[in-house]
mmCIF file of C-alpha atoms and ligand atoms in Angstrom:
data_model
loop_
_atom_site.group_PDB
_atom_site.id
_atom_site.type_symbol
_atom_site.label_atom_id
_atom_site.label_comp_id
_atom_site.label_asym_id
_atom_site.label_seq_id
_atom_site.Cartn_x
_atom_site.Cartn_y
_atom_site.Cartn_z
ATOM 1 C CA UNK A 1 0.000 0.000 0.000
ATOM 2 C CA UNK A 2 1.356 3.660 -0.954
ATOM 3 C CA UNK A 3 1.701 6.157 2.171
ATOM 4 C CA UNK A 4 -1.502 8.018 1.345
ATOM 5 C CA UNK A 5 -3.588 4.509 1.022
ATOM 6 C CA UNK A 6 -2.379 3.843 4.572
ATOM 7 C CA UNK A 7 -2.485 7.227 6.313
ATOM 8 C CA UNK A 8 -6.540 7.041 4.635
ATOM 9 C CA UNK A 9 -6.749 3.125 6.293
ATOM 10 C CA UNK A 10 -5.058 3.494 9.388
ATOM 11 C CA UNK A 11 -6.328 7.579 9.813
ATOM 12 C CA UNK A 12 -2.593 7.647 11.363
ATOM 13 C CA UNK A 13 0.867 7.458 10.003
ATOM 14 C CA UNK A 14 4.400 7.612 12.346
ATOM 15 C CA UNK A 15 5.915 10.915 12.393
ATOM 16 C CA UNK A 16 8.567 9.989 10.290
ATOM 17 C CA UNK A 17 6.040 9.060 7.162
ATOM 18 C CA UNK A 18 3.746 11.958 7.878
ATOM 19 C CA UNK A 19 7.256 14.232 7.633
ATOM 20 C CA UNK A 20 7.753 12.354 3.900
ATOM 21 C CA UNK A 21 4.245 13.127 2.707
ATOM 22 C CA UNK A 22 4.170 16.786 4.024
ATOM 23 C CA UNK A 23 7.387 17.817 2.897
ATOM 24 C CA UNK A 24 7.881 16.718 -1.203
ATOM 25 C CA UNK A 25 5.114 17.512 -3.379
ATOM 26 C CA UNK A 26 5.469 13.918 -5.209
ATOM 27 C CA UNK A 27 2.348 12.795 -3.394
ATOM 28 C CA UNK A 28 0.186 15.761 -4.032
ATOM 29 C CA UNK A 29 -2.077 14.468 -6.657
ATOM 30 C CA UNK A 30 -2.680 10.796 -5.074
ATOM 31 C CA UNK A 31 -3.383 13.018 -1.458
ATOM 32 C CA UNK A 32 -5.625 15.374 -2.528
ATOM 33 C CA UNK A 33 -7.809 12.683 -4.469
ATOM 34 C CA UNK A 34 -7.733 10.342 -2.024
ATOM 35 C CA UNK A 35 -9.158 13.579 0.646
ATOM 36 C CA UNK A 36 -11.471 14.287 -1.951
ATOM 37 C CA UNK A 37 -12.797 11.221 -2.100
ATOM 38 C CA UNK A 38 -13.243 10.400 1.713
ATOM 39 C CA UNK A 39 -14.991 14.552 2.142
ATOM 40 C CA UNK A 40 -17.636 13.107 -0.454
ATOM 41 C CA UNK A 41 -17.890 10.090 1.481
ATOM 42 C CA UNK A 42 -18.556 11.778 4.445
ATOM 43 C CA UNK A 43 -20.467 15.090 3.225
ATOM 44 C CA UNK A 44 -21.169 14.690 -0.057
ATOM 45 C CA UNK A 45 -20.591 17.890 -2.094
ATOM 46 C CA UNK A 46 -21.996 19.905 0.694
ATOM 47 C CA UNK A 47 -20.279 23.355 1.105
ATOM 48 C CA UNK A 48 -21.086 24.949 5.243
ATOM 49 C CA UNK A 49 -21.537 28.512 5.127
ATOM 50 C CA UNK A 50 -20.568 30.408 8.456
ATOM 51 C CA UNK A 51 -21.950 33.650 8.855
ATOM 52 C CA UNK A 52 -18.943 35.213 10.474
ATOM 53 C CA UNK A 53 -19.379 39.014 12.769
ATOM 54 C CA UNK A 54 -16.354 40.145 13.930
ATOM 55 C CA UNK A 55 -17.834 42.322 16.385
ATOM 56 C CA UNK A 56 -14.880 43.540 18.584
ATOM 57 C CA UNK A 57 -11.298 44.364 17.944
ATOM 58 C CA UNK A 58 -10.192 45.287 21.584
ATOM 59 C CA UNK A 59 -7.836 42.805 22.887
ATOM 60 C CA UNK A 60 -6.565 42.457 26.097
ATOM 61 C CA UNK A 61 -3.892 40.110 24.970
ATOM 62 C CA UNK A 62 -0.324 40.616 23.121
ATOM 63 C CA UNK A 63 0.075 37.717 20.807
ATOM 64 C CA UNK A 64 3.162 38.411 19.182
ATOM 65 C CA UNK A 65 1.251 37.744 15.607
ATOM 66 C CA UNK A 66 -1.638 39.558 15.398
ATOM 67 C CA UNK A 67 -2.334 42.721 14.110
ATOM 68 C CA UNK A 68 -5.324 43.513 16.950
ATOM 69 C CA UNK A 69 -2.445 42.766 19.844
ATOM 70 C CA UNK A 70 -3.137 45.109 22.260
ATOM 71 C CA UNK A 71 0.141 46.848 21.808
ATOM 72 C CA UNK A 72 -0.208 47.671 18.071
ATOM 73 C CA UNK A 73 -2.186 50.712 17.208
ATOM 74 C CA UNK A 74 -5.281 49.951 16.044
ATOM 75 C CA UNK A 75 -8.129 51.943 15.158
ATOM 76 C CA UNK A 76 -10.431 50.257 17.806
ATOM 77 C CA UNK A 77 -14.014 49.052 17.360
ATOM 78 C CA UNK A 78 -16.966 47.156 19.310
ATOM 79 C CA UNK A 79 -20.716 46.554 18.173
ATOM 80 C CA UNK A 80 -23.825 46.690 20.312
ATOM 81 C CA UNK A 81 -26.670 43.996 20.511
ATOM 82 C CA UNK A 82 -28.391 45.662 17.965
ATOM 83 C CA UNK A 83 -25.534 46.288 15.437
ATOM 84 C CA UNK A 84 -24.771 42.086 16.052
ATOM 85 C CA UNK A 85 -28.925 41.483 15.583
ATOM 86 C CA UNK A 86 -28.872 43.199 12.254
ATOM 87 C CA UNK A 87 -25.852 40.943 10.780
ATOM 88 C CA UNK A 88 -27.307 38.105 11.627
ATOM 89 C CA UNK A 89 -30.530 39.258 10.071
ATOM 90 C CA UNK A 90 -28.964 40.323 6.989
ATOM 91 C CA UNK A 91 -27.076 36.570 7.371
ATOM 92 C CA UNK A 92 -30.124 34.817 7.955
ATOM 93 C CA UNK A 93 -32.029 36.337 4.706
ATOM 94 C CA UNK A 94 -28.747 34.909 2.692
ATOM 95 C CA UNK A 95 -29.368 31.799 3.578
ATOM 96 C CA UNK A 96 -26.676 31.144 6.512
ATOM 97 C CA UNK A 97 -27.759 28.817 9.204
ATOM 98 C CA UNK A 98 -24.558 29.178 11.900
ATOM 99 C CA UNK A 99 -23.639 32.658 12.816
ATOM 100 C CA UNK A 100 -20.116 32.902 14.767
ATOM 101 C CA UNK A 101 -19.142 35.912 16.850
ATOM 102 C CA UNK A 102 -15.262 36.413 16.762
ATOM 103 C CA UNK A 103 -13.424 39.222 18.266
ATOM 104 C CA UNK A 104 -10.187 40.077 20.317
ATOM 105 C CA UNK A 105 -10.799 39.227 24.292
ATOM 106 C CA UNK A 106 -12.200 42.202 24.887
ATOM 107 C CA UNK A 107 -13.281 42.831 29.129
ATOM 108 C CA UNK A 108 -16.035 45.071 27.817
ATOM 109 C CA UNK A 109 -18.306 41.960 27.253
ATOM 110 C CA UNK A 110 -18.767 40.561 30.667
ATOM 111 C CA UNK A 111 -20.370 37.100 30.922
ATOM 112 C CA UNK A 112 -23.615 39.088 31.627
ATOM 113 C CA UNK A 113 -23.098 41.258 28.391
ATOM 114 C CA UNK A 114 -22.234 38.518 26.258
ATOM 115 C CA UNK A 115 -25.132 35.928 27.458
ATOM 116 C CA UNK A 116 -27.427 38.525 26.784
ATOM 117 C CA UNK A 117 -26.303 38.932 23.226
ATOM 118 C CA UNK A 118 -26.117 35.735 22.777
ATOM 119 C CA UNK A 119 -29.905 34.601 24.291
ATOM 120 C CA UNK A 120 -30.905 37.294 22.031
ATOM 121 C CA UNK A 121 -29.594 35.594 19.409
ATOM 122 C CA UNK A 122 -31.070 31.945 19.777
ATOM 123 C CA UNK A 123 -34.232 33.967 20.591
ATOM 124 C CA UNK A 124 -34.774 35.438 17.006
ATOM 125 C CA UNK A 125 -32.920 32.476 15.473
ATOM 126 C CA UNK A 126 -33.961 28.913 17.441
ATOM 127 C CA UNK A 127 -32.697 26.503 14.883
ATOM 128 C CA UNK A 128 -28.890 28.046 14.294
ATOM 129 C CA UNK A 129 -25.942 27.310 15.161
ATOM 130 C CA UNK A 130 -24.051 29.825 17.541
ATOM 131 C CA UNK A 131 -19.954 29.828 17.618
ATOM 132 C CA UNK A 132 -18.092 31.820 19.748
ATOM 133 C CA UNK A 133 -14.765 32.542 18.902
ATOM 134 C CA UNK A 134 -13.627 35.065 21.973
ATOM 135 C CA UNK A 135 -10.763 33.352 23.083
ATOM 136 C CA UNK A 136 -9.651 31.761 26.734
ATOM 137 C CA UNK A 137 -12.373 32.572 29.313
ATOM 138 C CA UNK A 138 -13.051 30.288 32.592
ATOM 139 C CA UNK A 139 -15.334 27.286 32.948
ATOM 140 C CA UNK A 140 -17.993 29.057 34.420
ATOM 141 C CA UNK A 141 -18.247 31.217 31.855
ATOM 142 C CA UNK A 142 -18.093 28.774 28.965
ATOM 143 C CA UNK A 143 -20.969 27.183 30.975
ATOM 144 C CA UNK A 144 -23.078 30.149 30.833
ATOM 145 C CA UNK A 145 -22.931 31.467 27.677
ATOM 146 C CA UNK A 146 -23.495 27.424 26.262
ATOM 147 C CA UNK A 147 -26.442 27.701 28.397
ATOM 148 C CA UNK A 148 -27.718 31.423 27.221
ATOM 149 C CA UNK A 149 -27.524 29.227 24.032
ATOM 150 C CA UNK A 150 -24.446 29.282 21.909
ATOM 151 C CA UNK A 151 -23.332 25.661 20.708
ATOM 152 C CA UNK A 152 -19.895 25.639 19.385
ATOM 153 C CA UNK A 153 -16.589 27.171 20.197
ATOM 154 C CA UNK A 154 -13.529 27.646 18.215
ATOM 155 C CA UNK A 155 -10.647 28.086 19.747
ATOM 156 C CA UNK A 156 -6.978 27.288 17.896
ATOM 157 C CA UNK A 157 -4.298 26.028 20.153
ATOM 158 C CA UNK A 158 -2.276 28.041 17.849
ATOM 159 C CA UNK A 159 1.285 25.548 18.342
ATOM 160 C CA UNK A 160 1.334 22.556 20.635
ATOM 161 C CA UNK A 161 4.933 22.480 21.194
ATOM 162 C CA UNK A 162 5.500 24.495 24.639
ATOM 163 C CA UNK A 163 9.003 26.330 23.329
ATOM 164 C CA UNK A 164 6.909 27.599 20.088
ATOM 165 C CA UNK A 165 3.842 28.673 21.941
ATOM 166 C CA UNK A 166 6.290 31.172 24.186
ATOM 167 C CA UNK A 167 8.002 32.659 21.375
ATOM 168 C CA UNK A 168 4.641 33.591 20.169
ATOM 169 C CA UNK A 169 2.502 34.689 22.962
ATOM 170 C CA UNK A 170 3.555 36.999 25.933
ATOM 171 C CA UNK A 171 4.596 35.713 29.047
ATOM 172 C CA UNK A 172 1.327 35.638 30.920
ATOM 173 C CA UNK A 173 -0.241 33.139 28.241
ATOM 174 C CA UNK A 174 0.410 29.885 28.580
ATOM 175 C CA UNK A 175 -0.111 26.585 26.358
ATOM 176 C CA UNK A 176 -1.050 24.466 29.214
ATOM 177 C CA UNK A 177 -3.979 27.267 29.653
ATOM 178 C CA UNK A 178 -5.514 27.082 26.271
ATOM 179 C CA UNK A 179 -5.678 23.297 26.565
ATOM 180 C CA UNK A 180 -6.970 23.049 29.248
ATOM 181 C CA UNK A 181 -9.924 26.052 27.933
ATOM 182 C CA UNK A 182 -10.294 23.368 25.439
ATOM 183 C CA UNK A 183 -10.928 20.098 27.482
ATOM 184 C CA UNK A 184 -13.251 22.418 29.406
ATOM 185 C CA UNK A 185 -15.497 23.610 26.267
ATOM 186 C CA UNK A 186 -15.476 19.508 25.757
ATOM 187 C CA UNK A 187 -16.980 18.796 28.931
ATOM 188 C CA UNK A 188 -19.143 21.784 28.626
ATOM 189 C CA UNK A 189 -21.399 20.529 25.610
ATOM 190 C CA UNK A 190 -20.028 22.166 23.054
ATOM 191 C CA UNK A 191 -19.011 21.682 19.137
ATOM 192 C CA UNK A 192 -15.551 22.506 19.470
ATOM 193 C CA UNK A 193 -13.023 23.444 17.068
ATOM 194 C CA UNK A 194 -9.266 24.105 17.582
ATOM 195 C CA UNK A 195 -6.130 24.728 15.009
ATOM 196 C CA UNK A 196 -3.168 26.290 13.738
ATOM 197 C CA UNK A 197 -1.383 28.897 12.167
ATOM 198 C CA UNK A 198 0.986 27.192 9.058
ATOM 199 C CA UNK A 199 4.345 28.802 8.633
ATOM 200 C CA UNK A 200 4.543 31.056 11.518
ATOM 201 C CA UNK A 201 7.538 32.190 12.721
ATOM 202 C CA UNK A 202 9.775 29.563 13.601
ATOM 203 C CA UNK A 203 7.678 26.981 13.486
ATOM 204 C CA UNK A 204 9.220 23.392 12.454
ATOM 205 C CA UNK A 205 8.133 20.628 10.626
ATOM 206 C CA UNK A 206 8.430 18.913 14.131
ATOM 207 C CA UNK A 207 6.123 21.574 15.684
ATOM 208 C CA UNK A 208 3.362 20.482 12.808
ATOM 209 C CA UNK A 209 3.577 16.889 14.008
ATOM 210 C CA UNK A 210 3.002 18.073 17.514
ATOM 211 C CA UNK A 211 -0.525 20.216 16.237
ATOM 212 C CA UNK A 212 -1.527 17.092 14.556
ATOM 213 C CA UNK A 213 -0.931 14.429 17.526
ATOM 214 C CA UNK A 214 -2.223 17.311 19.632
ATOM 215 C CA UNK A 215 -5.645 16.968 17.529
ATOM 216 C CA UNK A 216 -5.612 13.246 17.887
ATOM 217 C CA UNK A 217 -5.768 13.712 21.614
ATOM 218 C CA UNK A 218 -8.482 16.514 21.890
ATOM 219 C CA UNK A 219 -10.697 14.772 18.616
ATOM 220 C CA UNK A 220 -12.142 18.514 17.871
ATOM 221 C CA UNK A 221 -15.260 18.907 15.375
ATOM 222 C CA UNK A 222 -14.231 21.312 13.397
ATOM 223 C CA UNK A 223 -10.186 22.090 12.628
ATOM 224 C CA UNK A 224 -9.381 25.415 11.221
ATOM 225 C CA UNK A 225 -5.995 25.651 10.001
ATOM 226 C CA UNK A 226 -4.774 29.034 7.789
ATOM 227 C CA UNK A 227 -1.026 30.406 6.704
ATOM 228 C CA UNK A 228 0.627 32.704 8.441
ATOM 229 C CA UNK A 229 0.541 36.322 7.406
ATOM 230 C CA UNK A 230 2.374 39.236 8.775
ATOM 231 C CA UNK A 231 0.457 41.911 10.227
ATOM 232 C CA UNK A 232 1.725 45.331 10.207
ATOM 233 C CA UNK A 233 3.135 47.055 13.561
ATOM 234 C CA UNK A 234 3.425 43.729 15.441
ATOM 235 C CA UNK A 235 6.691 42.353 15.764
ATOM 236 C CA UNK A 236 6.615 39.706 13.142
ATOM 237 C CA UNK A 237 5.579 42.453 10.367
ATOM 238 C CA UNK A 238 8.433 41.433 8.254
ATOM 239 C CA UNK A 239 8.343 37.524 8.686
ATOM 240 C CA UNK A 240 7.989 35.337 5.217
ATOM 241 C CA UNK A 241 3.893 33.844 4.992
ATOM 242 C CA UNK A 242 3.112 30.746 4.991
ATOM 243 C CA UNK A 243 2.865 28.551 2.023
ATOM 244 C CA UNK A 244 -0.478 27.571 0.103
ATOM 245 C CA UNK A 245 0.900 24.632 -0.723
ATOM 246 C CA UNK A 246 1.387 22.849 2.534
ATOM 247 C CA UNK A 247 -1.371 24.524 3.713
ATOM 248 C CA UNK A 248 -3.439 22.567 1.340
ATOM 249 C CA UNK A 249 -1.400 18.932 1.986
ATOM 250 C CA UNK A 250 -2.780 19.521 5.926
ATOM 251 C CA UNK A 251 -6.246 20.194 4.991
ATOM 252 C CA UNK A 252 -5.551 16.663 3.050
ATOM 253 C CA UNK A 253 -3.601 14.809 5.814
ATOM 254 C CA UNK A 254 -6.619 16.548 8.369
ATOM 255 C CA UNK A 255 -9.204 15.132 6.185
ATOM 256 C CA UNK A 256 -7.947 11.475 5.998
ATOM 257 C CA UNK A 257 -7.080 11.807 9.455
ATOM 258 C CA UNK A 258 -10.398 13.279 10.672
ATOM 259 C CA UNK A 259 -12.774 12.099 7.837
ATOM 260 C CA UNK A 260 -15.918 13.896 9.809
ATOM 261 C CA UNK A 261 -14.126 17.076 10.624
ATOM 262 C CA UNK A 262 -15.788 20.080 9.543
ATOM 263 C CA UNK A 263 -12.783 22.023 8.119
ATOM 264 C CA UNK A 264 -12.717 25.509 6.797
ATOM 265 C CA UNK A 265 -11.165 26.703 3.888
ATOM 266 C CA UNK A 266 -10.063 29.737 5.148
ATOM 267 C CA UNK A 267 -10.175 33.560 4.454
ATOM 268 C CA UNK A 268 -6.012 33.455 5.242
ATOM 269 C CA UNK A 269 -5.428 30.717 2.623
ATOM 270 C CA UNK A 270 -8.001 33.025 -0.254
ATOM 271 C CA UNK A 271 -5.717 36.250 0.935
ATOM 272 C CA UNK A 272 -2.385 34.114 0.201
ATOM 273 C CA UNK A 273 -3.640 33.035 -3.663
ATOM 274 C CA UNK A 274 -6.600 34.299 -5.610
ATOM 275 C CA UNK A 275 -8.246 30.653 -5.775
ATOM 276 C CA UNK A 276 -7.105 29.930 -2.495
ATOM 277 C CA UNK A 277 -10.245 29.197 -1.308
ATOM 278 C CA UNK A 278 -11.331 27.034 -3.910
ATOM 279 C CA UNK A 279 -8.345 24.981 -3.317
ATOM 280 C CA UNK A 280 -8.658 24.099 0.093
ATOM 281 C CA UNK A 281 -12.296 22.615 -0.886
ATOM 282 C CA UNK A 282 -10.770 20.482 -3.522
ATOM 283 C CA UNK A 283 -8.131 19.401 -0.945
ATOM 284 C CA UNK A 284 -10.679 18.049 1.516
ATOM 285 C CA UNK A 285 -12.139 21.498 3.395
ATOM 286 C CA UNK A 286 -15.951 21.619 3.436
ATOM 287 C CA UNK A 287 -16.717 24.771 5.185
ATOM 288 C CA UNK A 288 -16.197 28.501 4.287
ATOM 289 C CA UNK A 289 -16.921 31.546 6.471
ATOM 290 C CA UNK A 290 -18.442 34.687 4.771
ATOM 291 C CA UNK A 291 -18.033 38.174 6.336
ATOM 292 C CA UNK A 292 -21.029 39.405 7.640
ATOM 293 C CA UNK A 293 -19.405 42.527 9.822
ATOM 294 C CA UNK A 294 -20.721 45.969 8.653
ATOM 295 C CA UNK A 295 -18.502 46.962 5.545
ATOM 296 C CA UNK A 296 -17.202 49.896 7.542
ATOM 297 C CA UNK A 297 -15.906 48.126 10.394
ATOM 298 C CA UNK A 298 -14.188 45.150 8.166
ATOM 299 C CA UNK A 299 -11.092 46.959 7.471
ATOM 300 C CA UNK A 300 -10.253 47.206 10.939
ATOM 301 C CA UNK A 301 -10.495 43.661 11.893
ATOM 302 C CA UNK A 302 -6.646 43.698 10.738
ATOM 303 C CA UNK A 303 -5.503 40.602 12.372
ATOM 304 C CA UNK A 304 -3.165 40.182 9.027
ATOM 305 C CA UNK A 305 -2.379 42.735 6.236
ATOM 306 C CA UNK A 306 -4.483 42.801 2.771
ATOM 307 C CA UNK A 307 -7.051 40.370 4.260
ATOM 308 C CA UNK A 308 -9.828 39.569 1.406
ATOM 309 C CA UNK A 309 -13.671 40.681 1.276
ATOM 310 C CA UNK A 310 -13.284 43.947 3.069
ATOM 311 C CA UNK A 311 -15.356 46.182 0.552
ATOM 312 C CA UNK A 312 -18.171 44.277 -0.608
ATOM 313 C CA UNK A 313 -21.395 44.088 1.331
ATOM 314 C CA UNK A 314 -22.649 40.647 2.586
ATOM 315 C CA UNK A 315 -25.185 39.795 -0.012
ATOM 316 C CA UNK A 316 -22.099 40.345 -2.466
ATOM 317 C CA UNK A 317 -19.779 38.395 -0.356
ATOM 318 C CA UNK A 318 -22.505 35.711 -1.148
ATOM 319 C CA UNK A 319 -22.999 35.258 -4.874
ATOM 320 C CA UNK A 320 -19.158 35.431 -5.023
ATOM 321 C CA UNK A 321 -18.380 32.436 -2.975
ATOM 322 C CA UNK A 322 -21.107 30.899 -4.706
ATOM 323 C CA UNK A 323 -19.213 31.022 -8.080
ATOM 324 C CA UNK A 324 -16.306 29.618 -6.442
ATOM 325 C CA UNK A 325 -17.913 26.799 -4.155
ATOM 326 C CA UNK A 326 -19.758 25.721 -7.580
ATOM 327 C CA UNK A 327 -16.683 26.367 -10.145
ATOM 328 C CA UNK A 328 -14.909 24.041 -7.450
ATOM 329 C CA UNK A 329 -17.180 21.029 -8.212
ATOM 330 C CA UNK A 330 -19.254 21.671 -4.775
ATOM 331 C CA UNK A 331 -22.857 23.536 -3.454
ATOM 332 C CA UNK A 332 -23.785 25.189 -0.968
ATOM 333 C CA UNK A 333 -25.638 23.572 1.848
ATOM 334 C CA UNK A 334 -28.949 24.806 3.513
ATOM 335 C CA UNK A 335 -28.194 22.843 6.495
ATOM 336 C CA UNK A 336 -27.305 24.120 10.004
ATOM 337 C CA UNK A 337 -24.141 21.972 9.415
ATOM 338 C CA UNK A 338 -23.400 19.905 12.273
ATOM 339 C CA UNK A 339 -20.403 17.253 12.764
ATOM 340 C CA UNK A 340 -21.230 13.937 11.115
ATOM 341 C CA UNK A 341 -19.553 11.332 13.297
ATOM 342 C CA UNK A 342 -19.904 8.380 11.528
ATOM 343 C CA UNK A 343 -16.868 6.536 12.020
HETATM 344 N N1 LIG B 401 -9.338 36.103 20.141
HETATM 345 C C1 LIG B 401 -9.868 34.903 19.564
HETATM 346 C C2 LIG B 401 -9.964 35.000 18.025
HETATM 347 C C3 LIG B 401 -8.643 35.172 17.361
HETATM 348 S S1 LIG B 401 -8.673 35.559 15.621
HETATM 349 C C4 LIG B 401 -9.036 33.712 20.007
HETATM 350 O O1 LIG B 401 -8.075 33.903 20.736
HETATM 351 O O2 LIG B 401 -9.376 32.590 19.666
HETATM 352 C C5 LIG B 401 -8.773 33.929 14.924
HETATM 353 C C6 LIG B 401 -7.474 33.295 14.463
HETATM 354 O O3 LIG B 401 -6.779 34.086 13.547
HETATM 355 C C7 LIG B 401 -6.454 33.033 15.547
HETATM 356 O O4 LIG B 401 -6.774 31.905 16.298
HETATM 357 C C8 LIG B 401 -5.156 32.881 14.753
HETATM 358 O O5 LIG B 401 -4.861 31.507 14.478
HETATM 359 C C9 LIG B 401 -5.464 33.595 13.432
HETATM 360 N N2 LIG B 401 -4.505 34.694 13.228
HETATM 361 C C10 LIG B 401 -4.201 35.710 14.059
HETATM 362 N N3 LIG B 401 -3.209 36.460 13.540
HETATM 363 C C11 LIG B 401 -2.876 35.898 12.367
HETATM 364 C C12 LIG B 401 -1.889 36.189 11.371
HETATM 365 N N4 LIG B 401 -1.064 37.221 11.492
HETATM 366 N N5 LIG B 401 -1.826 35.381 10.279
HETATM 367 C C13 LIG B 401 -2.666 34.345 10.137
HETATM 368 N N6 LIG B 401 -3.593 34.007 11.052
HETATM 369 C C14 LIG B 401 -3.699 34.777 12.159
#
């Protein structure tokens, strides 16, 4: 059996073999096939749409990598209950069926702020999906919010090798932490997804293994995994991005690894190459993750430079991805989207 037959039998390979099949591009064609295949298996052609708000760019933290750092000047943003209500209406008129609220961790929304948005939410909308994307928070309030009504979480772990997760965060964030804010959101009920950045700074081929044991252990639902790009004013402005192309071999070595992950193919990865997007699907990704922020806020959401689908409006946004999701041999689904475990 070839490496990519096995790695699709076994969902596993030994680090050595998962090196081989990352790292030359002599596999490509068999390992994007053989994802393709097990993603149609699994899903079908089914493409998830997201609704995505990024309603706050305040950040307490100082990740060394991102361009909403607290440290980097930023022209700073945060939208009311109302403002959120009104993207999710427009969202819900296009057709999407999961909205997720992503922002920097911003103290401003208190667990009481923040359940109320969020009760709101699954008031007007009862049968989406709600993902929070806010970052490390404690148990208790995980627990609230999933009971005010959100359903899934995504939360990357970023690096799972300890040395690499320093050299990118500040001091007073720790690895152990953000695993451990993972496990929690397990226990708590909810969808979870985690990740990683591809080709930041310093990171190894060894470092990739790590992420990918890492997601063995925590068996997320959904894995979102984009390149690294550099962000202006933070201190890795001038560091090389990451590359499409093993971006796309992980979506492929996720997909045959996870075959009922929901993976994204991500905003970063259409930034990096004009049909960036549309690659990632044919690779194995299944989900994609519209902007529905107000146009004039989208631009300041700057957590990389030159980031995609900042001027059109949502409804735009729309008929544009459907071009790509169909010129990419795919459709867009109606569904809410949920995990199919069916291994
Ligand atoms: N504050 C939330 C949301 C962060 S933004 C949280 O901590 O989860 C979502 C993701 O964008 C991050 O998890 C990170 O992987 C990615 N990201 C941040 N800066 C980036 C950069 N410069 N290049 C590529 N991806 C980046």
């Amino acid at each position: 059996m070839s490496i990519v037959e096995r790695l699709r039998a076994d969902r596993n390979l030994p680090d050595e073999e998962l090196k081989t099949l990352l790292e030359s591009d002599r596999f490509d064609e068999e390992l994007f096939k053989a994802a393709d295949e097990v993603r149609r298996s699994v899903y079908g052609t089914e493409v998830f749409l997201r609704g995505l708000i990024e309603f706050t760019n305040y950040c307490k933290n100082d990740c060394l990598y991102c361009g909403i750092r607290r440290s980097n000047t930023a022209d700073r943003y945060r939208l009311s209950k109302e403002r959120i209500l009104d993207c999710c209406k427009t969202g819900y008129k296009l057709g999407y069926r999961t909205f997720v609220l992503q922002g920097g961790e911003d103290p401003f929304y208190t667990d009481d702020v923040l359940c109320e948005i969020v009760s709101s939410i699954r008031h007007f909308y009862p049968g989406c999906a709600i993902t929070l994307s806010i970052g490390e928070r404690s148990e208790e309030s995980y627990r609230r919010l999933f009971e005010s009504g959100a359903n899934r979480f995504l939360l990357r772990h970023e690096t799972a090798d300890e040395e690499h997760y320093a050299i990118l965060h500040p001091g007073e964030m720790s690895l152990a932490n953000r695993k451990q804010c993972l496990f929690n959101l397990k226990k708590t009920g909810y969808q979870v997804g985690s990740g990683f950045m591809v080709g930041s700074p310093y990171q190894t081929m060894h470092n990739i293994i790590s992420d990918l044991r890492f997601l063995q252990e925590l068996s997320p639902d959904m894995i979102g995994i984009g390149p690294f790009l550099p962000a202006a004013g933070t201190p890795f402005e001038n560091f090389p991005q990451g590359s499409v192309k093993l971006t796309l071999r992980l979506i492929s070595v996720l997909r045959l690894m996870f075959p009922h992950a929901l993976i994204p193919s991500t905003t970063a990865l259409g930034t990096l190459h004009p049909q960036g997007r549309e690659l990632g699907l044919k690779a194995g990704a299944n989900v994609v993750m519209p902007n529905l922020s107000p146009v004039e806020y989208r631009g300041k959401y700057s957590i990389y430079d030159n980031k995609i689908c900042t001027g059109e409006e949502s409804a735009q946004c729309k008929d544009c991805l459907r071009m790509r999701i169909e010129s990419a041999g795919y459709e867009i689904s109606d569904s809410v989207g949920d995990v199919r475990r069916v291994y």
